[in-house]
PDB file of C-alpha atoms in Angstrom:
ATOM      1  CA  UNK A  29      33.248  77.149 -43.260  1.00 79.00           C
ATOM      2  CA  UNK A  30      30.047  75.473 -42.689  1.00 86.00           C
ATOM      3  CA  UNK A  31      29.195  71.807 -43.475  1.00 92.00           C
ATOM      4  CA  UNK A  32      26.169  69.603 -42.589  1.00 95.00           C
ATOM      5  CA  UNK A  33      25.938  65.547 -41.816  1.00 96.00           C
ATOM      6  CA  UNK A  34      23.177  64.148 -42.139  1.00 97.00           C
ATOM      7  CA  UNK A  35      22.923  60.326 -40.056  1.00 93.00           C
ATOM      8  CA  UNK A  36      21.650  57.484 -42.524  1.00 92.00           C
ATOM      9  CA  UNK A  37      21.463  57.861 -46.121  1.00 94.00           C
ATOM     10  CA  UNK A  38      18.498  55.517 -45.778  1.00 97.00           C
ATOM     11  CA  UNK A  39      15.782  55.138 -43.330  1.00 97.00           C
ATOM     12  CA  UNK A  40      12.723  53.034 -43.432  1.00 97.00           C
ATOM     13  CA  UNK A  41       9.650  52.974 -40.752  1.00 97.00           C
ATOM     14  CA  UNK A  42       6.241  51.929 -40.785  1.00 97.00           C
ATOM     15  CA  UNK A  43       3.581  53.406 -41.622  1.00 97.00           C
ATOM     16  CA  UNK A  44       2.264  55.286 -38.196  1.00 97.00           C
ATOM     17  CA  UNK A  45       5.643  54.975 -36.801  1.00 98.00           C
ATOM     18  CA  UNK A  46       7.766  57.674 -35.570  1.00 98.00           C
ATOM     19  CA  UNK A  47      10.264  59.696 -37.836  1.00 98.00           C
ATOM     20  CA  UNK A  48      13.530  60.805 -36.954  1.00 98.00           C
ATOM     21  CA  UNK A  49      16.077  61.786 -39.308  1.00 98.00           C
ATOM     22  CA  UNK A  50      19.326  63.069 -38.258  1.00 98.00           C
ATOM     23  CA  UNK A  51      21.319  66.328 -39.042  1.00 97.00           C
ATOM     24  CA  UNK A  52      24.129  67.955 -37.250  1.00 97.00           C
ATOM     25  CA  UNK A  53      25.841  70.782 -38.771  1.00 95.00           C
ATOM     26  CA  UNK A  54      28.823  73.081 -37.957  1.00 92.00           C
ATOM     27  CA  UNK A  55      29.393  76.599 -38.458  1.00 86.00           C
ATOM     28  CA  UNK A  56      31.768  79.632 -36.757  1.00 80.00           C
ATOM     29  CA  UNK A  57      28.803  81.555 -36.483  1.00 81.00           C
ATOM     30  CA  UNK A  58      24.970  81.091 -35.382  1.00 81.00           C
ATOM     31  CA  UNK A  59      23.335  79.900 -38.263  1.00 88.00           C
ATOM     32  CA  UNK A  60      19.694  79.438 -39.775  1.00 92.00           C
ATOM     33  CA  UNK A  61      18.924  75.646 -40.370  1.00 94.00           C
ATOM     34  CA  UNK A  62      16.574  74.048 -43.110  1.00 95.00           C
ATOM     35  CA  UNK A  63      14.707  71.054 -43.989  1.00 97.00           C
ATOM     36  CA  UNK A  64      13.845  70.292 -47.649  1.00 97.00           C
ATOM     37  CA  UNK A  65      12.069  67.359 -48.829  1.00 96.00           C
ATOM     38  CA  UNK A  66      12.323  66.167 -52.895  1.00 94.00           C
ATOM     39  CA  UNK A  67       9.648  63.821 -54.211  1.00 92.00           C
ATOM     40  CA  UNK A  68      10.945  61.985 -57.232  1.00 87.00           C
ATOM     41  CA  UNK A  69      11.938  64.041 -60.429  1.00 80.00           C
ATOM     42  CA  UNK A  70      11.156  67.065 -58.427  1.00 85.00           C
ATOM     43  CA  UNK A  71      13.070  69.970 -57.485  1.00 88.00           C
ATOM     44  CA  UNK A  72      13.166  70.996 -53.211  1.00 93.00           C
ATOM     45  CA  UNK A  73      10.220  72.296 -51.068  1.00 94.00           C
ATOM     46  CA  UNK A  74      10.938  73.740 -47.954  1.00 94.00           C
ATOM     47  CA  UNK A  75       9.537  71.967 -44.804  1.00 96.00           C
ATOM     48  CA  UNK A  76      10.646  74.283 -42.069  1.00 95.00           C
ATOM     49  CA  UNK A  77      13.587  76.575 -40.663  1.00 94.00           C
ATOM     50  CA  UNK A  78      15.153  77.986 -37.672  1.00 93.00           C
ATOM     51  CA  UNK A  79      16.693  81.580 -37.893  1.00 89.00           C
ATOM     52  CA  UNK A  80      15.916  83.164 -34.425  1.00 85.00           C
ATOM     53  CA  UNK A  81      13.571  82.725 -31.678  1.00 86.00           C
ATOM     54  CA  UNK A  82      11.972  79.402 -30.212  1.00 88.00           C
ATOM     55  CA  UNK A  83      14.207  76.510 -30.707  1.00 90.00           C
ATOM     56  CA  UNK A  84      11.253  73.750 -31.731  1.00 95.00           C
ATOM     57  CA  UNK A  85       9.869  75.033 -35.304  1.00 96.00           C
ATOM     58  CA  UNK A  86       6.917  73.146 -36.676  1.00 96.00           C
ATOM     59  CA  UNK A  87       6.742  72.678 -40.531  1.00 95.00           C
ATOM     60  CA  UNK A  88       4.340  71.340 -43.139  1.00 94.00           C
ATOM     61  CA  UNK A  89       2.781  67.899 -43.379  1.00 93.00           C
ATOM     62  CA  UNK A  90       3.573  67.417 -39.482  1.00 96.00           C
ATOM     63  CA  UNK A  91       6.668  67.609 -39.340  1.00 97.00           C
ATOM     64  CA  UNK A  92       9.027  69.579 -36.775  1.00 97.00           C
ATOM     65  CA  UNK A  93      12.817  69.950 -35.303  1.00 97.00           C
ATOM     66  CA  UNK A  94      14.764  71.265 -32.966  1.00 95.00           C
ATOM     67  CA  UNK A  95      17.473  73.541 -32.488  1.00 94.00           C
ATOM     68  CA  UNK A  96      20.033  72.485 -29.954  1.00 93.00           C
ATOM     69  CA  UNK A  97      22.969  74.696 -30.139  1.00 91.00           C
ATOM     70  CA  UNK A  98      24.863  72.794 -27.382  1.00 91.00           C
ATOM     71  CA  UNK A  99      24.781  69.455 -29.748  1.00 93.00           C
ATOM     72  CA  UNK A 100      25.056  71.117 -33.119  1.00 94.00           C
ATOM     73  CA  UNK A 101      21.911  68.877 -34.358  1.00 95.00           C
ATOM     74  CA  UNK A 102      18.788  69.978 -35.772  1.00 97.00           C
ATOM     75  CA  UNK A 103      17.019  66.719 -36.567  1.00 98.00           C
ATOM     76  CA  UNK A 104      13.500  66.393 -37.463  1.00 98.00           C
ATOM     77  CA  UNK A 105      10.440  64.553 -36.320  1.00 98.00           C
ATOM     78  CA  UNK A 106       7.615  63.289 -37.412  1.00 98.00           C
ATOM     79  CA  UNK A 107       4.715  61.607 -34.331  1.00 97.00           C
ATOM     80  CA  UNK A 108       3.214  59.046 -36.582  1.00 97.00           C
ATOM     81  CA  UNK A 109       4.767  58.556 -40.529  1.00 97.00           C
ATOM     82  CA  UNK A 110       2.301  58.672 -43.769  1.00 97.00           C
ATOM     83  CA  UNK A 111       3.012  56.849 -47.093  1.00 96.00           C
ATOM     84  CA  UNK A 112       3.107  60.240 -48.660  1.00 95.00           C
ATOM     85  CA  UNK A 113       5.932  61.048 -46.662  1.00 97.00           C
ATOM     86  CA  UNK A 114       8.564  58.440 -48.719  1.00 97.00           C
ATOM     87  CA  UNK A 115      10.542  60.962 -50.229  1.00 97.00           C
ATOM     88  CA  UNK A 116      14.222  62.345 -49.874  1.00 97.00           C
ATOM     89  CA  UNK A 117      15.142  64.683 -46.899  1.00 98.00           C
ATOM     90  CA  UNK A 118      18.188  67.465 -47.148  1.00 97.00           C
ATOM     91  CA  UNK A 119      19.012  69.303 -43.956  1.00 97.00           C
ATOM     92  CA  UNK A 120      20.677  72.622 -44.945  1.00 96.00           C
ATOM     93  CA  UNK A 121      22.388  75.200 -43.059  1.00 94.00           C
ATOM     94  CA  UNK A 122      23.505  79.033 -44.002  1.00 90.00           C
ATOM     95  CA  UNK A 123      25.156  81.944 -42.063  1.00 81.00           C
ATOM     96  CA  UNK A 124      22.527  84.216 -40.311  1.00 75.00           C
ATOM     97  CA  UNK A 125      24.090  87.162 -42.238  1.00 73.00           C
ATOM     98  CA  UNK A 126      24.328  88.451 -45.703  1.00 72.00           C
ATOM     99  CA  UNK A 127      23.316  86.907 -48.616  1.00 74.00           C
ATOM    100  CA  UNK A 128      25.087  83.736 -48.298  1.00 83.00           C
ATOM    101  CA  UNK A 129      24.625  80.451 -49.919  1.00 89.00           C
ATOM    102  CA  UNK A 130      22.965  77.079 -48.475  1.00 93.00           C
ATOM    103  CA  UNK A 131      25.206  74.167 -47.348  1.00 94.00           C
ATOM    104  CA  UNK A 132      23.177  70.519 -47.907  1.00 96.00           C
ATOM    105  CA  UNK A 133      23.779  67.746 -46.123  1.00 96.00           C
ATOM    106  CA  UNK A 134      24.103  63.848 -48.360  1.00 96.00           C
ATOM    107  CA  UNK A 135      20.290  63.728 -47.935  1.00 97.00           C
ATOM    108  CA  UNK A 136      18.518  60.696 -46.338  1.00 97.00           C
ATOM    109  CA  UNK A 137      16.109  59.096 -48.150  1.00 97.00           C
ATOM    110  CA  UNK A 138      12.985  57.932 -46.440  1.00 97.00           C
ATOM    111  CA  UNK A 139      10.881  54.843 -47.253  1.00 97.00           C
ATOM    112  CA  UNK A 140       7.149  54.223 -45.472  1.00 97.00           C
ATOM    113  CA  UNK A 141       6.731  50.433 -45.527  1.00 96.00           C
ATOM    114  CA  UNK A 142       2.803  49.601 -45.550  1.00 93.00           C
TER     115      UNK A 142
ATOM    116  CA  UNK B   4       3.399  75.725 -56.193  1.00 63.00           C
ATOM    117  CA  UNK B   5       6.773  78.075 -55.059  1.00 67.00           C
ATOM    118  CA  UNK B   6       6.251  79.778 -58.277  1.00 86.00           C
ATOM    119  CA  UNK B   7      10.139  79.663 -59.532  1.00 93.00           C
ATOM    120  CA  UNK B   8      10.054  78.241 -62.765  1.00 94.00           C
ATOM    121  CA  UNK B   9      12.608  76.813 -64.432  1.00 96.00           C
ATOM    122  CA  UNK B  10      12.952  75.682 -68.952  1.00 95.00           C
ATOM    123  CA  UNK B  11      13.710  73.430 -69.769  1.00 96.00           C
ATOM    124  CA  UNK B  12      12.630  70.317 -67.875  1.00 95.00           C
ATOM    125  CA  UNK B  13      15.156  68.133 -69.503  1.00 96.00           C
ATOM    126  CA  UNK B  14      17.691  68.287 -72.057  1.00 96.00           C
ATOM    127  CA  UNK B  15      20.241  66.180 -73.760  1.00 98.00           C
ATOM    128  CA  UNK B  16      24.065  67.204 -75.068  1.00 97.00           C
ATOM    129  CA  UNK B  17      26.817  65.826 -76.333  1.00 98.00           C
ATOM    130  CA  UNK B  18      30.298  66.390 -74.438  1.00 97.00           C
ATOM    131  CA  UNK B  19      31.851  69.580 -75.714  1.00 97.00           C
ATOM    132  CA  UNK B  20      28.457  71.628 -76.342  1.00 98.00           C
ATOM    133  CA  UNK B  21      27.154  74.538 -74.673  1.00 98.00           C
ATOM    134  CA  UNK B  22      24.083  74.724 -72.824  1.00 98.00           C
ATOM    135  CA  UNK B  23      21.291  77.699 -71.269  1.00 98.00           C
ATOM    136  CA  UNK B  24      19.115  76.697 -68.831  1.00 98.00           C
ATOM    137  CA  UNK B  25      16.549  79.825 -67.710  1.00 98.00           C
ATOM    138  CA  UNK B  26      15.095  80.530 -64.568  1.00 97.00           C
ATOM    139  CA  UNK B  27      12.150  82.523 -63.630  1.00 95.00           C
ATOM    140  CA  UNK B  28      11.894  84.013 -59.739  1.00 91.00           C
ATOM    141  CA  UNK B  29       9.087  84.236 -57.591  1.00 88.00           C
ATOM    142  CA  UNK B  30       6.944  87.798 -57.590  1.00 84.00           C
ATOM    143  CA  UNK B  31       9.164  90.534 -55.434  1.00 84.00           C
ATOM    144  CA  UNK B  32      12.614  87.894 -55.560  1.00 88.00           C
ATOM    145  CA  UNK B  33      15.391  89.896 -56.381  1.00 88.00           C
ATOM    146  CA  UNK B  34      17.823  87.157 -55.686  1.00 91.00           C
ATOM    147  CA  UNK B  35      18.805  84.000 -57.430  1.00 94.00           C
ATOM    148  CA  UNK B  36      20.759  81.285 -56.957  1.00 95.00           C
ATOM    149  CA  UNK B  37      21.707  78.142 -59.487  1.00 97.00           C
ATOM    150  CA  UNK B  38      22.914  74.791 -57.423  1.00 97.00           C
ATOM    151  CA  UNK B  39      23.908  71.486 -59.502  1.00 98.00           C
ATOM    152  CA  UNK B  40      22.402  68.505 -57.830  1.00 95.00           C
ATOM    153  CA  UNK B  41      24.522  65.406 -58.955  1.00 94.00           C
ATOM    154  CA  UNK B  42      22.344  61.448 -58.706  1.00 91.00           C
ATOM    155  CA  UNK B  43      22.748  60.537 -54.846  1.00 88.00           C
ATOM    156  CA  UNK B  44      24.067  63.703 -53.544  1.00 92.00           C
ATOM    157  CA  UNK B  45      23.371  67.234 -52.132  1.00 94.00           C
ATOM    158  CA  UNK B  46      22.722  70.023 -54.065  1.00 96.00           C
ATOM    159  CA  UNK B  47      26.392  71.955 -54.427  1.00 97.00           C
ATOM    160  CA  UNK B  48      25.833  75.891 -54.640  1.00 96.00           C
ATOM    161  CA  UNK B  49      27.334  77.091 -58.241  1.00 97.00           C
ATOM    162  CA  UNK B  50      26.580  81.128 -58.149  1.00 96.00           C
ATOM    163  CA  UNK B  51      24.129  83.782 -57.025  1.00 94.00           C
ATOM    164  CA  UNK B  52      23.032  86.902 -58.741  1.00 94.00           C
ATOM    165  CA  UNK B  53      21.558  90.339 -56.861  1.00 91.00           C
ATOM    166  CA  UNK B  54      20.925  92.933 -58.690  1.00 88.00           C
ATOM    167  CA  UNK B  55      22.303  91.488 -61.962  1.00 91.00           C
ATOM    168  CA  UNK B  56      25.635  90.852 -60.445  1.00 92.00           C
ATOM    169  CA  UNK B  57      26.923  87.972 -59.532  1.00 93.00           C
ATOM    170  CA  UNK B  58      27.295  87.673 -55.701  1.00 90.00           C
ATOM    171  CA  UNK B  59      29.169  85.276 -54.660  1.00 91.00           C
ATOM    172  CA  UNK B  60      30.568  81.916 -56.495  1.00 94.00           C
ATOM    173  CA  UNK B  61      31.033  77.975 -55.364  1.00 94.00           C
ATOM    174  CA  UNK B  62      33.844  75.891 -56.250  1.00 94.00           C
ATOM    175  CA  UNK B  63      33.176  75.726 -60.012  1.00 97.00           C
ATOM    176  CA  UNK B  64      34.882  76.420 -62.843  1.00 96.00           C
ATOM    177  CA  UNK B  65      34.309  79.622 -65.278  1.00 96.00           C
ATOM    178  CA  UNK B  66      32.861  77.905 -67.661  1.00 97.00           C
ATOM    179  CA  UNK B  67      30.035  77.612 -65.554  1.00 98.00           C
ATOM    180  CA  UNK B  68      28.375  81.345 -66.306  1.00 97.00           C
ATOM    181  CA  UNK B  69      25.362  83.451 -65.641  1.00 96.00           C
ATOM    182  CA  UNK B  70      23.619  86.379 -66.110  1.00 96.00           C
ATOM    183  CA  UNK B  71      20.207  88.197 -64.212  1.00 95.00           C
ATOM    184  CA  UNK B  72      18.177  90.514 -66.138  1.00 93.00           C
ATOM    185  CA  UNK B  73      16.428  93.619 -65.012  1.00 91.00           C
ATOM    186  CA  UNK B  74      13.438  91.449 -64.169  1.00 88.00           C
ATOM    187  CA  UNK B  75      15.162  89.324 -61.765  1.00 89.00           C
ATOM    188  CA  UNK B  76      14.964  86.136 -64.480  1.00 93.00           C
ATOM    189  CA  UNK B  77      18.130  84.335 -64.637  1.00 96.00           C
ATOM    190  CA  UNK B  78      20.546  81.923 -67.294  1.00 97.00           C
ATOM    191  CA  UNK B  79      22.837  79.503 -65.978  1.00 98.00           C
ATOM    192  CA  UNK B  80      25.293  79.061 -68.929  1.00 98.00           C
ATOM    193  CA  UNK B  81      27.723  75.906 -68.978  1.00 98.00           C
ATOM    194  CA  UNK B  82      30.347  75.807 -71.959  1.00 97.00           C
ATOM    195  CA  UNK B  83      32.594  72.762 -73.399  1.00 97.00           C
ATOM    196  CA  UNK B  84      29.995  70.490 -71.122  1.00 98.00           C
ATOM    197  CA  UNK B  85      32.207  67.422 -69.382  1.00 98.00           C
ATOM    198  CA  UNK B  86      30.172  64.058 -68.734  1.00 97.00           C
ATOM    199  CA  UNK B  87      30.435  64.976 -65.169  1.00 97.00           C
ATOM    200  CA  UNK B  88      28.298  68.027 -65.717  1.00 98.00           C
ATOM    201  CA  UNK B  89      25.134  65.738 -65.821  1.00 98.00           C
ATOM    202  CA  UNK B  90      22.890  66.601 -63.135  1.00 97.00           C
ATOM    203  CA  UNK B  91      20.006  68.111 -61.966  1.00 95.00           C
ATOM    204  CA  UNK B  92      20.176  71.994 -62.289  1.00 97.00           C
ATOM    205  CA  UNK B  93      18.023  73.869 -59.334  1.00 97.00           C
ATOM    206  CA  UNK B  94      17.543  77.543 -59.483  1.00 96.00           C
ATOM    207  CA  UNK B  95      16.084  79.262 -55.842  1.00 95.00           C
ATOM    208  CA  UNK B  96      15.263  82.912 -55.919  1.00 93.00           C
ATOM    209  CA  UNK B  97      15.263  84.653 -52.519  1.00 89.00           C
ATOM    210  CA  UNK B  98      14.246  88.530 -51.466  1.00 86.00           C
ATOM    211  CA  UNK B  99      17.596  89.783 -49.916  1.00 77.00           C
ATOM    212  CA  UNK B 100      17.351  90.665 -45.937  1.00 71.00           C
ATOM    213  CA  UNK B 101      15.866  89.097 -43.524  1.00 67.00           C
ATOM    214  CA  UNK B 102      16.058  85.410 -43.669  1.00 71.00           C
ATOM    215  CA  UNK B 103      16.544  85.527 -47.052  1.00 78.00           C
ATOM    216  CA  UNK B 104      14.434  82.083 -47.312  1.00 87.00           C
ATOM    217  CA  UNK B 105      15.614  80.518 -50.893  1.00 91.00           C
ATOM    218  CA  UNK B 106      12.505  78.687 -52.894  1.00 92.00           C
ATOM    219  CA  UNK B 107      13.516  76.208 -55.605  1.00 94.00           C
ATOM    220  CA  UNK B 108      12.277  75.563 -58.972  1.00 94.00           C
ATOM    221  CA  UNK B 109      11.456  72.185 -60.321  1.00 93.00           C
ATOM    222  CA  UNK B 110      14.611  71.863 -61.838  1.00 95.00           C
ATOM    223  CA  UNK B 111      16.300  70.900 -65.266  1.00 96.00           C
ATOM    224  CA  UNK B 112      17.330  67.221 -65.362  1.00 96.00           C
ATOM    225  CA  UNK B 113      21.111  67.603 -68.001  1.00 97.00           C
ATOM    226  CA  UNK B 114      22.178  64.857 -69.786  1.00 97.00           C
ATOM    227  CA  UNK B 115      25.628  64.630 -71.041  1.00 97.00           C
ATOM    228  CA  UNK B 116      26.501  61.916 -73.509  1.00 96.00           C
TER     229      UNK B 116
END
């Protein structure tokens, strides 16, 4: 079985300060990881994803993660954070085979204080 | 834009009613999947659909139903609706292989009174 935790149900930076928001995940086999974000009253849009090859994947709007098999995390980054950027974050994970189903995290919800 | 659209955008029930929510997939999808997003949480996976049969099934019960039709489109059918069964309803289609990268709709926001 394959479950994600995401760190925080609530963060809150600055604007122009760095983002970090925190997923590990566990799974019996290698997995692909994802990062969705969900404005308000919206449904998800996919920021970025691992599934094979370099470990650090960049994504939209600036943001990026890394894969780090040894720790099980896959948290994501963001150099310098934007007021657009307040939104809610779901790390998701899924087998690297067949046509299997994605496993969300909680979510963290981000807020960009002016 | 992912171009997975989803009708209706919102819709209110009374407990005990039946409800159809309809998804269309992205251009060349031939995979979708429904997941039921409940206030504060994750979205929890309720079925997929290839090839207009179903695929593989979360832990819900069968009166959560569905169907795909020859065009890939897809219904997410919920009988004798439960207060609990308010949520927001996300349908991602997917092209089998690969990665199999899901896009989501915009999802439809169920009320249950």
């Amino acid at each position: 079985a394959q479950s994600v935790t995401q760190l925080g149900s609530h963060v809150s930076v600055s604007e122009g300060a760095l983002v970090l928001l925190r997923c590990n995940y566990s799974s019996s086999v290698p997995p692909y990881l994802f990062w969705y974000v969900q404005y308000p009253n919206q449904g998800l849009q996919l920021l970025l994803k691992y599934t094979t090859g370099a470990t650090l994947v960049k994504g939209i709007n600036g943001f990026e993660a890394e894969f780090k098999k040894s720790e099980t995390s896959f948290h994501l980054t963001k150099p310098s954070a934007h007021m657009s950027d307040a939104a809610e974050y779901f790390c998701a994970v899924r087998q690297n085979s067949g046509n299997t189903p994605l496993v969300f995290g909680k979510g963290t919800r981000l807020s960009v204080i002016a | 834009e992912t171009g997975v659209t989803q009708s209706p955008t919102h819709l209110i029930k009374t407990r005990g009613q039946q409800v159809t929510l309809r998804c269309s997939s992205q251009s060349g999808h031939n995979t979708v999947s429904w997941y039921q997003q409940a206030l504060g949480q994750g979205p929890q996976f309720i079925f997929q659909y290839y090839r207009e049969e179903e695929n593989g099934r979360g832990n819900f019960p069968p009166r959560f139903s569905g169907l795909q039709f020859p065009n890939y489109s897809s219904e997410l059918n919920v009988n004798a609706l439960e207060l609990d069964d308010s949520a927001l309803y996300l349908c991602a289609s997917s092209l089998t292989g690969g990665a199999n990268i899901q896009y989501f709709g915009a999802g439809t926001r169920l009320s249950v009174l």
